[in-house]
Coordinates of N, CA and C and ligand atoms in Angstrom, one line a residue:
L1 N 287.2 109.5 -101.2 CA 287.7 108.9 -100.0 C 289.1 108.3 -100.2
E2 N 290.0 108.8 -99.4 CA 291.4 108.4 -99.7 C 291.6 106.9 -99.5
S3 N 290.9 106.3 -98.6 CA 291.1 104.8 -98.3 C 290.3 103.9 -99.3
C4 N 289.5 104.5 -100.2 CA 288.6 103.8 -101.0 C 289.3 103.4 -102.4
L5 N 289.3 102.2 -102.7 CA 290.0 101.7 -104.0 C 289.3 102.3 -105.2
F6 N 288.0 102.4 -105.2 CA 287.3 102.9 -106.4 C 287.5 104.4 -106.5
C7 N 287.5 105.1 -105.4 CA 287.8 106.6 -105.4 C 289.2 106.8 -106.0
Q8 N 290.1 105.9 -105.6 CA 291.5 106.0 -106.1 C 291.6 105.8 -107.6
I9 N 290.7 104.8 -108.1 CA 290.7 104.6 -109.6 C 290.1 105.8 -110.3
I10 N 289.0 106.4 -109.7 CA 288.4 107.6 -110.3 C 289.4 108.7 -110.3
D11 N 290.2 108.9 -109.3 CA 291.2 110.0 -109.2 C 292.6 109.6 -109.8
R12 N 292.6 108.5 -110.5 CA 293.9 108.0 -111.2 C 295.1 107.8 -110.2
Q13 N 294.8 107.5 -109.0 CA 295.8 107.2 -108.1 C 296.1 105.7 -108.1
V14 N 295.1 104.9 -108.6 CA 295.3 103.5 -108.9 C 294.9 103.3 -110.4
R15 N 295.7 102.5 -111.1 CA 295.4 102.3 -112.5 C 294.2 101.5 -112.7
G16 N 293.3 101.9 -113.6 CA 292.2 101.2 -114.0 C 292.0 101.3 -115.5
K17 N 291.4 100.3 -116.1 CA 291.1 100.4 -117.5 C 289.8 101.1 -117.7
I18 N 289.8 102.4 -117.8 CA 288.6 103.2 -117.8 C 288.0 103.1 -119.2
V19 N 286.7 102.8 -119.4 CA 286.1 102.7 -120.7 C 285.1 103.8 -120.9
Y20 N 284.7 104.5 -119.9 CA 283.7 105.6 -120.0 C 283.8 106.5 -118.8
E21 N 283.6 107.8 -119.0 CA 283.5 108.7 -117.9 C 282.7 109.9 -118.3
D22 N 282.0 110.5 -117.4 CA 281.4 111.8 -117.6 C 281.4 112.5 -116.2
D23 N 280.6 113.6 -116.1 CA 280.7 114.4 -114.9 C 280.2 113.6 -113.6
R24 N 279.4 112.6 -113.8 CA 278.8 111.9 -112.6 C 279.3 110.5 -112.4
V25 N 279.7 109.8 -113.5 CA 280.0 108.4 -113.3 C 281.3 108.0 -114.1
V26 N 282.0 106.9 -113.6 CA 283.1 106.4 -114.3 C 282.9 104.9 -114.5
A27 N 283.3 104.3 -115.6 CA 283.2 102.9 -115.8 C 284.6 102.3 -116.2
F28 N 284.9 101.2 -115.6 CA 286.2 100.5 -115.9 C 286.0 99.0 -115.9
E29 N 287.0 98.4 -116.5 CA 286.9 96.9 -116.6 C 287.2 96.3 -115.2
D30 N 286.5 95.2 -114.9 CA 286.7 94.5 -113.7 C 288.1 93.7 -113.8
V31 N 288.9 93.8 -112.8 CA 290.2 93.2 -112.8 C 290.2 91.7 -112.8
N32 N 289.1 91.2 -112.3 CA 288.9 89.7 -112.2 C 287.6 89.3 -112.9
P33 N 287.6 89.4 -114.3 CA 286.3 89.3 -115.0 C 285.6 87.9 -114.9
Q34 N 284.3 88.0 -114.7 CA 283.5 86.8 -114.5 C 282.8 86.4 -115.8
A35 N 283.1 87.1 -116.9 CA 282.4 86.9 -118.2 C 283.2 87.6 -119.2
P36 N 283.0 87.3 -120.5 CA 283.8 88.0 -121.6 C 283.7 89.5 -121.5
V37 N 282.5 90.0 -121.1 CA 282.4 91.4 -120.8 C 282.1 91.6 -119.3
H38 N 282.9 92.4 -118.6 CA 282.7 92.6 -117.2 C 283.2 94.0 -116.9
V39 N 282.2 94.9 -116.8 CA 282.5 96.3 -116.6 C 281.8 96.8 -115.3
L40 N 282.5 97.7 -114.6 CA 281.9 98.2 -113.3 C 281.6 99.7 -113.6
V41 N 280.4 100.1 -113.3 CA 280.0 101.5 -113.4 C 279.8 102.1 -112.0
V42 N 280.5 103.1 -111.7 CA 280.6 103.7 -110.3 C 280.3 105.2 -110.4
P43 N 279.5 105.7 -109.4 CA 279.3 107.1 -109.3 C 280.6 107.8 -108.8
R44 N 280.9 109.0 -109.2 CA 282.1 109.8 -108.7 C 281.8 110.1 -107.2
K45 N 280.6 110.3 -106.9 CA 280.2 110.5 -105.4 C 280.4 109.2 -104.7
H46 N 281.2 109.3 -103.6 CA 281.4 108.1 -102.8 C 280.1 107.7 -102.0
L47 N 279.5 106.7 -102.4 CA 278.4 106.0 -101.6 C 278.9 104.6 -101.3
S48 N 278.9 104.2 -100.0 CA 279.6 103.0 -99.7 C 278.8 101.8 -100.2
S49 N 277.5 101.9 -100.4 CA 276.7 100.9 -101.0 C 275.3 101.4 -101.3
L50 N 274.5 100.6 -101.9 CA 273.1 101.1 -102.2 C 272.3 101.5 -100.9
K51 N 272.7 100.9 -99.8 CA 272.1 101.2 -98.5 C 272.2 102.7 -98.2
E52 N 273.3 103.3 -98.7 CA 273.5 104.7 -98.4 C 272.8 105.7 -99.3
A53 N 272.2 105.2 -100.4 CA 271.5 106.1 -101.3 C 270.2 106.6 -100.7
R54 N 270.0 107.9 -101.0 CA 268.8 108.6 -100.5 C 268.1 109.2 -101.7
A55 N 266.9 109.8 -101.4 CA 266.1 110.4 -102.5 C 266.9 111.4 -103.3
E56 N 267.8 112.1 -102.7 CA 268.6 113.1 -103.5 C 269.5 112.4 -104.5
D57 N 269.7 111.1 -104.4 CA 270.6 110.4 -105.3 C 269.8 109.7 -106.4
A58 N 268.5 110.0 -106.5 CA 267.6 109.3 -107.5 C 268.1 109.5 -108.9
A59 N 268.5 110.7 -109.3 CA 268.9 111.0 -110.7 C 270.2 110.3 -110.9
L60 N 271.1 110.3 -109.9 CA 272.4 109.7 -110.1 C 272.2 108.2 -110.3
L61 N 271.4 107.6 -109.5 CA 271.1 106.1 -109.7 C 270.6 105.8 -111.0
G62 N 269.7 106.6 -111.5 CA 269.1 106.5 -112.8 C 270.1 106.6 -113.9
H63 N 271.0 107.5 -113.8 CA 272.1 107.7 -114.7 C 273.0 106.5 -114.7
L64 N 273.3 106.0 -113.5 CA 274.2 104.8 -113.4 C 273.7 103.7 -114.2
L65 N 272.4 103.4 -114.2 CA 271.8 102.3 -114.9 C 271.7 102.6 -116.4
L66 N 271.5 103.9 -116.8 CA 271.4 104.2 -118.2 C 272.8 104.1 -118.8
V67 N 273.9 104.4 -118.1 CA 275.2 104.2 -118.6 C 275.5 102.7 -118.7
A68 N 275.1 102.0 -117.7 CA 275.3 100.5 -117.8 C 274.6 100.0 -119.0
A69 N 273.4 100.4 -119.4 CA 272.7 99.9 -120.6 C 273.5 100.4 -121.8
Q70 N 274.0 101.6 -121.8 CA 274.7 102.1 -123.0 C 276.0 101.3 -123.2
L71 N 276.7 101.0 -122.1 CA 278.0 100.2 -122.3 C 277.6 98.8 -122.8
A72 N 276.6 98.2 -122.3 CA 276.2 96.9 -122.8 C 275.9 97.0 -124.3
R73 N 275.2 98.0 -124.7 CA 274.9 98.2 -126.1 C 276.1 98.3 -126.9
E74 N 277.1 99.1 -126.4 CA 278.4 99.3 -127.2 C 279.2 98.0 -127.2
H75 N 279.0 97.1 -126.3 CA 279.6 95.8 -126.3 C 278.8 94.8 -127.1
K76 N 277.8 95.3 -127.8 CA 277.0 94.4 -128.7 C 276.2 93.3 -127.9
L77 N 275.8 93.7 -126.7 CA 275.1 92.7 -125.9 C 273.6 92.8 -126.0
D78 N 273.1 93.7 -126.7 CA 271.6 93.9 -126.7 C 270.9 92.7 -127.3
A79 N 271.4 92.1 -128.3 CA 270.7 91.0 -128.9 C 270.7 89.8 -128.0
S80 N 271.8 89.5 -127.4 CA 272.0 88.3 -126.6 C 271.4 88.5 -125.2
G81 N 271.5 89.7 -124.7 CA 271.1 90.0 -123.3 C 272.4 90.0 -122.4
Y82 N 272.2 90.4 -121.2 CA 273.3 90.6 -120.3 C 272.7 90.7 -118.9
R83 N 273.6 90.9 -117.9 CA 273.1 91.0 -116.5 C 273.7 92.2 -115.9
T84 N 272.9 92.9 -115.1 CA 273.4 94.0 -114.3 C 273.2 93.6 -112.8
V85 N 274.3 93.8 -112.0 CA 274.2 93.3 -110.6 C 274.8 94.4 -109.7
I86 N 274.1 94.6 -108.6 CA 274.6 95.4 -107.5 C 274.6 94.6 -106.2
N87 N 275.8 94.2 -105.7 CA 275.9 93.4 -104.5 C 275.9 94.4 -103.3
T88 N 275.1 94.1 -102.3 CA 275.0 95.0 -101.2 C 275.3 94.3 -99.8
G89 N 276.3 94.7 -99.1 CA 276.6 94.2 -97.8 C 277.1 92.8 -97.8
A90 N 277.2 92.2 -96.6 CA 277.9 90.9 -96.4 C 277.1 89.8 -97.1
D91 N 275.8 89.7 -96.9 CA 275.1 88.6 -97.5 C 275.0 88.8 -99.0
G92 N 275.0 90.0 -99.5 CA 275.0 90.3 -100.9 C 276.3 90.0 -101.6
G93 N 277.3 89.8 -100.9 CA 278.6 89.4 -101.5 C 279.4 90.7 -101.9
Q94 N 279.1 91.8 -101.3 CA 279.9 93.0 -101.6 C 281.3 93.0 -101.0
T95 N 282.3 93.3 -101.8 CA 283.7 93.2 -101.3 C 284.4 94.6 -101.4
V96 N 283.9 95.5 -102.3 CA 284.4 96.8 -102.4 C 283.3 97.8 -102.0
F97 N 283.6 98.6 -101.0 CA 282.5 99.4 -100.4 C 282.4 100.8 -101.0
H98 N 282.3 100.9 -102.3 CA 282.0 102.0 -103.1 C 280.9 101.5 -104.1
L99 N 279.7 102.1 -104.1 CA 278.6 101.6 -104.9 C 279.1 101.3 -106.4
H100 N 278.7 100.2 -106.9 CA 279.0 99.9 -108.3 C 278.0 99.0 -108.9
V101 N 277.8 99.2 -110.2 CA 276.9 98.3 -111.0 C 277.8 97.4 -111.8
H102 N 277.7 96.1 -111.7 CA 278.4 95.2 -112.6 C 277.6 95.1 -113.9
V103 N 278.3 95.1 -115.0 CA 277.6 94.8 -116.3 C 278.4 93.6 -116.8
V104 N 277.7 92.4 -116.9 CA 278.4 91.2 -117.3 C 277.6 90.6 -118.5
G105 N 278.3 90.1 -119.5 CA 277.7 89.5 -120.6 C 278.7 88.8 -121.5
G106 N 278.1 88.2 -122.5 CA 279.0 87.3 -123.4 C 278.9 85.9 -123.1
R107 N 278.2 85.5 -122.1 CA 277.9 84.1 -121.8 C 276.5 84.1 -121.1
I108 N 276.0 82.8 -120.9 CA 274.7 82.7 -120.3 C 274.8 82.7 -118.8
F109 N 273.9 83.4 -118.1 CA 273.8 83.4 -116.7 C 272.5 82.7 -116.2
H110 N 272.6 82.1 -115.1 CA 271.5 81.3 -114.6 C 270.7 82.0 -113.4
W111 N 269.6 81.5 -113.2 CA 268.7 82.1 -112.1 C 268.1 80.9 -111.3
P112 N 268.1 80.8 -110.0 CA 268.7 81.9 -109.1 C 270.2 81.9 -109.1
P113 N 270.8 83.1 -108.8 CA 272.2 83.2 -108.7 C 272.8 82.4 -107.6
G114 N 274.1 82.2 -107.6 CA 274.8 81.5 -106.6 C 274.9 82.2 -105.3
Ligands
LIG1 P1 281.6 93.3 -105.3 O1 282.0 92.0 -104.8 O2 280.3 93.5 -105.9 O3 281.9 94.4 -104.2 O4 282.6 93.6 -106.5 C1 283.9 94.2 -106.4 C2 284.5 93.9 -107.8 O5 285.6 94.7 -107.9 C3 285.0 92.5 -108.0 O6 284.4 91.9 -109.2 C4 286.5 92.6 -108.2 O7 287.0 91.8 -109.2 C5 286.6 94.1 -108.6 N1 287.9 94.7 -108.4 C6 288.6 94.6 -107.2 N2 289.7 95.4 -107.3 C7 289.7 96.0 -108.6 C8 290.6 96.8 -109.3 N3 291.7 97.3 -108.8 N4 290.2 97.2 -110.5 C9 289.1 96.7 -111.1 N5 288.2 95.9 -110.5 C10 288.5 95.5 -109.2
LIG2 ZN1 284.9 105.5 -102.9

């Protein structure tokens, strides 16, 4: 989508610090990190949020989570633990409307979230 920031990062029209990519997903560092590690994993396919995902996207969603786990492992977060977050819609706190999984770690997170 031409108007979508994350599509523009995927297409290299906007600079992003890309840390991983394959045929289905791209991962890059969050520009405003909320923890020592803060990476966003996004599908190349533009889905504006989790609400848009359908049964045909099941394998893609699974891959998104496996890549998130792999990136956490590479950042040495397995022993300490980490958090994966998908914000959806207004009440969920979503601000960029291209589906993304946040991988945050390197500090302690609390529950319930803010
Ligand atoms: P969300 O609030 O879940 O929609 O998360 C959007 C995230 O995108 C926020 O954590 C922002 O800091 C991050 N973000 C916004 N613009 C950029 C950008 N140009 N490059 C990397 N991350 C960004
Ligand atoms: Zn997009």
